[in-house]
GROMACS .gro file of C-alpha atoms in nm:
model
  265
    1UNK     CA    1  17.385  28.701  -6.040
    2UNK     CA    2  17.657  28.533  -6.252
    3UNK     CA    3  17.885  28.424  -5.942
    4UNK     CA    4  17.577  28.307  -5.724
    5UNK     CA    5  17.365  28.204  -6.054
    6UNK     CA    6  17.032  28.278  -5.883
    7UNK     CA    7  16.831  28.531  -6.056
    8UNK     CA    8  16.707  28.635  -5.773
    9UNK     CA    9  16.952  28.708  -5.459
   10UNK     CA   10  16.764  28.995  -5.279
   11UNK     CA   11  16.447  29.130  -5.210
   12UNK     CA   12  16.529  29.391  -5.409
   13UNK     CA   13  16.544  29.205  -5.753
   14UNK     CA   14  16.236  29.057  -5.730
   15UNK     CA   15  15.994  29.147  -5.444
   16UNK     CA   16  15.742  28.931  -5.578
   17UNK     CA   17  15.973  28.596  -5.625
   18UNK     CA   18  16.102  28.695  -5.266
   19UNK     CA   19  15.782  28.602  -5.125
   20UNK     CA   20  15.721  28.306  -5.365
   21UNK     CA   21  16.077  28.187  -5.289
   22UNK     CA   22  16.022  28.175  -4.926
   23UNK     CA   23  15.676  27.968  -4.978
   24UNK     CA   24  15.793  27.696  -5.145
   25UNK     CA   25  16.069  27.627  -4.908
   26UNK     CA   26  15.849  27.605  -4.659
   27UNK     CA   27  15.671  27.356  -4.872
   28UNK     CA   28  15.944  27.223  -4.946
   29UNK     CA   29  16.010  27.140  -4.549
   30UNK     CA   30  15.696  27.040  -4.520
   31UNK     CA   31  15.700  26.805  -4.750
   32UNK     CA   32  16.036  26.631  -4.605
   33UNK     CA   33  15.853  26.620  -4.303
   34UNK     CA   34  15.619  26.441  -4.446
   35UNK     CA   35  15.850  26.187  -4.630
   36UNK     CA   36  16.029  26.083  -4.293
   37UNK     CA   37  15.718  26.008  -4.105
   38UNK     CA   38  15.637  25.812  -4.398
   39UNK     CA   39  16.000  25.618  -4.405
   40UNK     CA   40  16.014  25.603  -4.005
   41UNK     CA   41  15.598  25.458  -4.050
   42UNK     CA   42  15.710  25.208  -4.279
   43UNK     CA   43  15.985  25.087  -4.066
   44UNK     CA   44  15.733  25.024  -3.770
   45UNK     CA   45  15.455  24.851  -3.999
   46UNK     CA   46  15.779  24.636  -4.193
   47UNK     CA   47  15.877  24.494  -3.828
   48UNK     CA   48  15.479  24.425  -3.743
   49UNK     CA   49  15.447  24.209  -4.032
   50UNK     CA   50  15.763  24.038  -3.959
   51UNK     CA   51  15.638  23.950  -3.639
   52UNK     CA   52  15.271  23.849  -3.754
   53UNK     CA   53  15.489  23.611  -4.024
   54UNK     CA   54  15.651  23.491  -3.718
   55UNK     CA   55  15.341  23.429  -3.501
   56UNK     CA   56  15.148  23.305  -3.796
   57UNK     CA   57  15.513  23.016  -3.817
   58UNK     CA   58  15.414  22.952  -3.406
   59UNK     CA   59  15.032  22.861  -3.468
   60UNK     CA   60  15.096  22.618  -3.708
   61UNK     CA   61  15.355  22.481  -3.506
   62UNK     CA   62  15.072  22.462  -3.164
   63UNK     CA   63  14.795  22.280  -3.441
   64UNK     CA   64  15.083  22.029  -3.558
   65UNK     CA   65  15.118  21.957  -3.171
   66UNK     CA   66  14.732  21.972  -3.067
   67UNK     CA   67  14.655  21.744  -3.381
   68UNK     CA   68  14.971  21.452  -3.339
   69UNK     CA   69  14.855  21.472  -2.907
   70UNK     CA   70  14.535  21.410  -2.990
   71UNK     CA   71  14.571  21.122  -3.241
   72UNK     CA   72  14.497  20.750  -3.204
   73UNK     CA   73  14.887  20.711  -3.138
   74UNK     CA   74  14.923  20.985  -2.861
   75UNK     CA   75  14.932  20.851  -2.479
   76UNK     CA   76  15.006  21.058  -2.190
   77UNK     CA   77  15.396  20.979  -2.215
   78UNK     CA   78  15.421  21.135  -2.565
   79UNK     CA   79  15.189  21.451  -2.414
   80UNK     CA   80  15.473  21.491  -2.149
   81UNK     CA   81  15.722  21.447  -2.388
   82UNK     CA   82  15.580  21.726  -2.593
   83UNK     CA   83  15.454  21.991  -2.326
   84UNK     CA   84  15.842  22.130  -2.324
   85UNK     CA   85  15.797  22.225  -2.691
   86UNK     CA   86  15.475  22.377  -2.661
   87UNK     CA   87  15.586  22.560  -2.382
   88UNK     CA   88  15.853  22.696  -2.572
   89UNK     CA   89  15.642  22.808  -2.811
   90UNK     CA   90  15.445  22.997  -2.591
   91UNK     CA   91  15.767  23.166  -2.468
   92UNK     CA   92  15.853  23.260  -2.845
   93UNK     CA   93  15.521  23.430  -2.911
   94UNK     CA   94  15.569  23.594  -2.570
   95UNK     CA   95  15.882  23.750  -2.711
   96UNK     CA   96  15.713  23.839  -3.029
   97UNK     CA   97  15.427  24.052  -2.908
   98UNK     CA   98  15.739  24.230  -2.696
   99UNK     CA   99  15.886  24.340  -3.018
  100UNK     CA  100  16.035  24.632  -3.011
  101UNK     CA  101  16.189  24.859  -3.300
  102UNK     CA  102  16.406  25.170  -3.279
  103UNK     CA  103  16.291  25.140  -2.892
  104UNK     CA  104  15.890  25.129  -2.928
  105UNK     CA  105  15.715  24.834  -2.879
  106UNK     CA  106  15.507  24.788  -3.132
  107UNK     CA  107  15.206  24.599  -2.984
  108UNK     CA  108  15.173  24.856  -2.670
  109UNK     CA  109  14.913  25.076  -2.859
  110UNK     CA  110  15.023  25.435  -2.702
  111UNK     CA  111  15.227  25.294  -2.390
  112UNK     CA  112  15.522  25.239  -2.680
  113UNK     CA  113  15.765  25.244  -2.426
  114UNK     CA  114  15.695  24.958  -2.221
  115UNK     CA  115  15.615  24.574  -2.279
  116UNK     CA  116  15.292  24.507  -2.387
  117UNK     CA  117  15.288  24.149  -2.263
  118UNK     CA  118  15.373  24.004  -1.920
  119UNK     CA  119  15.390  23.652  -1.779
  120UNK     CA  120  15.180  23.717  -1.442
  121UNK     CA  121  15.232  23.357  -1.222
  122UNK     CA  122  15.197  23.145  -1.543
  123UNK     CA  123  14.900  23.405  -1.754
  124UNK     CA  124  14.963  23.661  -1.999
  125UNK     CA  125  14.871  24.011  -1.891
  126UNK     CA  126  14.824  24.278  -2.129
  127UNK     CA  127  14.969  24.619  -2.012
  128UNK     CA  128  14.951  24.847  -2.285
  129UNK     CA  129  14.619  25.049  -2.439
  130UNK     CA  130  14.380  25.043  -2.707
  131UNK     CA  131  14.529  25.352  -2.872
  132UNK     CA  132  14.627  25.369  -3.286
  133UNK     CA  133  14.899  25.581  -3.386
  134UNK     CA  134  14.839  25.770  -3.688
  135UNK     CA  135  15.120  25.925  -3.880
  136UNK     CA  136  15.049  26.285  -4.108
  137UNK     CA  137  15.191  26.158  -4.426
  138UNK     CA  138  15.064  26.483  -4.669
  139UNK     CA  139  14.877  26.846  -4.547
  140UNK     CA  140  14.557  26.660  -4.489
  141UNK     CA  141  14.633  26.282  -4.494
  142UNK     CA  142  14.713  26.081  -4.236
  143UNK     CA  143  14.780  25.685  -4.195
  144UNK     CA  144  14.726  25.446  -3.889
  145UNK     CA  145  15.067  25.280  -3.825
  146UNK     CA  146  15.045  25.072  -3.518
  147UNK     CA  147  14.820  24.750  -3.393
  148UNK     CA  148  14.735  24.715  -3.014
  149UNK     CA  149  14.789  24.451  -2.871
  150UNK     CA  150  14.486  24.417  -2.686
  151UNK     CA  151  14.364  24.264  -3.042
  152UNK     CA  152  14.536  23.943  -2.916
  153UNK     CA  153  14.316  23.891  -2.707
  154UNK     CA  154  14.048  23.840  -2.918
  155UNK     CA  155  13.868  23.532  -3.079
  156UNK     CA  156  13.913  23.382  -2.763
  157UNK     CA  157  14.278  23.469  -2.710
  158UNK     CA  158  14.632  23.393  -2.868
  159UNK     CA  159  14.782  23.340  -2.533
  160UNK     CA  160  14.450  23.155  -2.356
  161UNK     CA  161  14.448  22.897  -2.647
  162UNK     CA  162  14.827  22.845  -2.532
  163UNK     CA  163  14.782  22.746  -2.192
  164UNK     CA  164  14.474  22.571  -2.285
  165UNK     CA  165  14.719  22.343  -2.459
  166UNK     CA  166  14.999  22.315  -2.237
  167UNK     CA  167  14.714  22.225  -1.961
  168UNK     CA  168  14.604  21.941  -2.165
  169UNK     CA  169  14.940  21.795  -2.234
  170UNK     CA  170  14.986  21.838  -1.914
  171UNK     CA  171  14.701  21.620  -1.794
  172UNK     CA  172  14.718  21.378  -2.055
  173UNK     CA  173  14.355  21.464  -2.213
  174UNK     CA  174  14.355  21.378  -2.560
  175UNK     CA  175  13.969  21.536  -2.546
  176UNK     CA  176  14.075  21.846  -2.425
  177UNK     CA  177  14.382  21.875  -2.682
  178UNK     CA  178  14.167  21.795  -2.940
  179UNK     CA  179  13.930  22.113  -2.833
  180UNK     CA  180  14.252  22.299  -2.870
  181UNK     CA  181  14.268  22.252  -3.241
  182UNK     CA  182  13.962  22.474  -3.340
  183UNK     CA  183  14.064  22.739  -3.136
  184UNK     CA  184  14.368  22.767  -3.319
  185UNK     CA  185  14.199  22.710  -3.626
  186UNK     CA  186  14.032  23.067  -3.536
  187UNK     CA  187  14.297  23.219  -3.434
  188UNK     CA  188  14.486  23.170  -3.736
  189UNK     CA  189  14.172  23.312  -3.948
  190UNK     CA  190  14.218  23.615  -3.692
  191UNK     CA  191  14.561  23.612  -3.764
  192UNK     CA  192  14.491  23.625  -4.168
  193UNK     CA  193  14.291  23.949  -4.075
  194UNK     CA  194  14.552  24.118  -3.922
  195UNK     CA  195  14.795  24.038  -4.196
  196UNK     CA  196  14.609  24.179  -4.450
  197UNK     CA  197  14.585  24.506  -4.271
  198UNK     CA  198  14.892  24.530  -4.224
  199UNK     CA  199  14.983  24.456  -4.612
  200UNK     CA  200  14.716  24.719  -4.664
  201UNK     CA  201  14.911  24.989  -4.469
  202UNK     CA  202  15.248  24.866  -4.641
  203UNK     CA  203  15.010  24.936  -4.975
  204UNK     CA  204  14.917  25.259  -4.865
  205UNK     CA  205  15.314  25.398  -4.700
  206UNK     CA  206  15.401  25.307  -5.117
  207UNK     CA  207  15.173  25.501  -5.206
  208UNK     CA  208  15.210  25.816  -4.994
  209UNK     CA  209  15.600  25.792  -5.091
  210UNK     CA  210  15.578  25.829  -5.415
  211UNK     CA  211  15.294  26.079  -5.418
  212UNK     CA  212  15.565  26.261  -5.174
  213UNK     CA  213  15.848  26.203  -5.397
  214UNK     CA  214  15.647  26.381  -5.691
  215UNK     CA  215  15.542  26.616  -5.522
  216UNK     CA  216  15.924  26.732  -5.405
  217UNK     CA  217  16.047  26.709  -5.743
  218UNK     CA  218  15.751  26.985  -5.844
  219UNK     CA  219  15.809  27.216  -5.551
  220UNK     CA  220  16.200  27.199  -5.632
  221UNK     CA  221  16.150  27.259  -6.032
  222UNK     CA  222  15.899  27.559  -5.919
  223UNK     CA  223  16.212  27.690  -5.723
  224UNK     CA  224  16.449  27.668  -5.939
  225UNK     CA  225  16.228  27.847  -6.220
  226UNK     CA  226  16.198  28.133  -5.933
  227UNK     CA  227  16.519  28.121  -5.779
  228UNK     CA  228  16.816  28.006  -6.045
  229UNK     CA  229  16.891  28.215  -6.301
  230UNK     CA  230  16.881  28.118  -6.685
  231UNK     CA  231  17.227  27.954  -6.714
  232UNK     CA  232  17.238  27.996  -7.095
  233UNK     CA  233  17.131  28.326  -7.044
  234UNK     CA  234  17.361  28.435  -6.805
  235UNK     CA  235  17.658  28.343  -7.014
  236UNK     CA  236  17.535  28.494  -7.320
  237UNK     CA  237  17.484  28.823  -7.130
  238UNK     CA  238  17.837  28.768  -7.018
  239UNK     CA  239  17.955  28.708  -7.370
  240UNK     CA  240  17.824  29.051  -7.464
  241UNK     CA  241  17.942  29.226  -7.159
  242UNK     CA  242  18.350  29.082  -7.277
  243UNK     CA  243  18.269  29.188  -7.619
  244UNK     CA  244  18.212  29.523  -7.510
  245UNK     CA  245  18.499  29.512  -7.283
  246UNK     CA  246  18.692  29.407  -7.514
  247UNK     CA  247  18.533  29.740  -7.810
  248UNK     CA  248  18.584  30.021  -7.517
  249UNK     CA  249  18.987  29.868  -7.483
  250UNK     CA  250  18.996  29.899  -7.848
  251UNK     CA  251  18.875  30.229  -7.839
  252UNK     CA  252  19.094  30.330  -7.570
  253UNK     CA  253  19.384  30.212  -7.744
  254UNK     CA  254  19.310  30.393  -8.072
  255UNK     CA  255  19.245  30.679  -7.873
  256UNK     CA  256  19.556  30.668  -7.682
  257UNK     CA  257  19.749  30.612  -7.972
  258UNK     CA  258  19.586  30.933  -8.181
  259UNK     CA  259  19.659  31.115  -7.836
  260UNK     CA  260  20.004  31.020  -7.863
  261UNK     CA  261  20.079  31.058  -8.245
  262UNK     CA  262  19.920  31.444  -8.212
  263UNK     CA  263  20.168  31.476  -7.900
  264UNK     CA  264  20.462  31.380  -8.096
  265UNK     CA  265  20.386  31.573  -8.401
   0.00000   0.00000   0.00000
């Protein structure tokens, strides 16, 4: 015990703390399981929000275009002049919904391994599912990580309002780019929805980590108190064990030396 200083180091010093012993590392493992589906969760759900910042940048960018194009001071050269940009846009929040991080896309639903989103003859075809990931995050918790992307194709479609646009521009129709604007307008409220979910789930990954991180520092205290031995204990017991040491060499020595004076006499 004093050279490993565990109290117990076999099943033979404590049967009962054996047992105990072997629970709580299990626990223990457990609960690091638990903590890196957490971190590798909040890794996936830090990237969607990046990109949902990035889309919500794009949107406003489209209604600054729909609302100048369909001004008093628009004409059909300025539309032309302007389609390029919008198109360019649409390109960028192409790329977005493709985002990928540590190789899973993260608008694919369960098809994480391939692009969600692809440019079909000029229209945006979704390829990926309806499925939500959910990661175990305690022994009878779990969290939803992920968003589908088949979500963008609701209130009338991210991608639809897009080429709805870039169609107007196209043909000059200040009418038509005009429409554009309150679709837009909705998809931004959609987009508001979405972002708050996601904040939601960053909320809730907090959470679970540091109800995880508590929960590791009790299962590794209860360990210890099984496991280690009593430190101050230990050295006091070794204290005692020198001092006797020390009393059975001093009463060797006298003993050796009464030996020897009765030999010499």
């Amino acid at each position: 015990m004093a050279s490993t200083l565990q109290r117990v180091n076999s099943y033979a010093d404590d049967p009962r703390a054996v047992a105990s012993i072997a629970r709580l590392n299990d626990l223990i493992d457990a609960n690091t399981g638990y903590q890196d589906n957490v971190g590798r969760s909040r890794v996936l759900v830090d990237g969607m929000d990046a990109a949902l910042q990035d889309l919500s940048g794009i949107l406003a960018d489209l209604k600054v275009i729909a609302l100048r194009e369909s001004s008093g001071s628009a004409s059909s050269q300025t539309m032309a002049a302007t389609l390029p940009e919008a198109e360019a846009l649409r390109g960028r929040m192409l790329e977005i919904l493709n985002t990928s991080v540590e190789g899973q896309y993260l608008f694919a639903g369960h098809r994480t391994d391939t692009a969600p989103f692809v440019d079909a003859g000029g229209t945006v075809m979704y390829r990926g599912d309806s499925g939500e990931i959910a990661a175990t995050t305690g022994p009878h918790s779990s969290l939803v990580v992920n968003i589908p992307g088949d979500v963008f194709n609701q209130a009338g479609g991210y991608f639809a309002a897009v080429e709805e646009l870039t169609a107007a521009l196209s043909s000059g129709d200040a009418t038509a780019v005009l429409a554009v604007v309150d679709s837009l307008a909705q998809l931004e409220e959609h987009l508001g929805t979405l972002m708050v979910k996601v904040g939601g789930r960053q909320n809730d990954l907090d959470w679970a980590a540091d109800t995880l991180a508590a929960r590791d520092e009790r299962l590794r205290t209860s360990l210890s108190n099984e496991q280690d031995a009593d430190v101050a204990r230990v050295a006091t017991d070794l204290s005692r064990a020198e001092a006797a040491y020390q009393a059975s060499l001093l009463v060797t020595s006298k003993l050796f030396e009464f030996n020897l004076m009765s030999f010499l006499r």
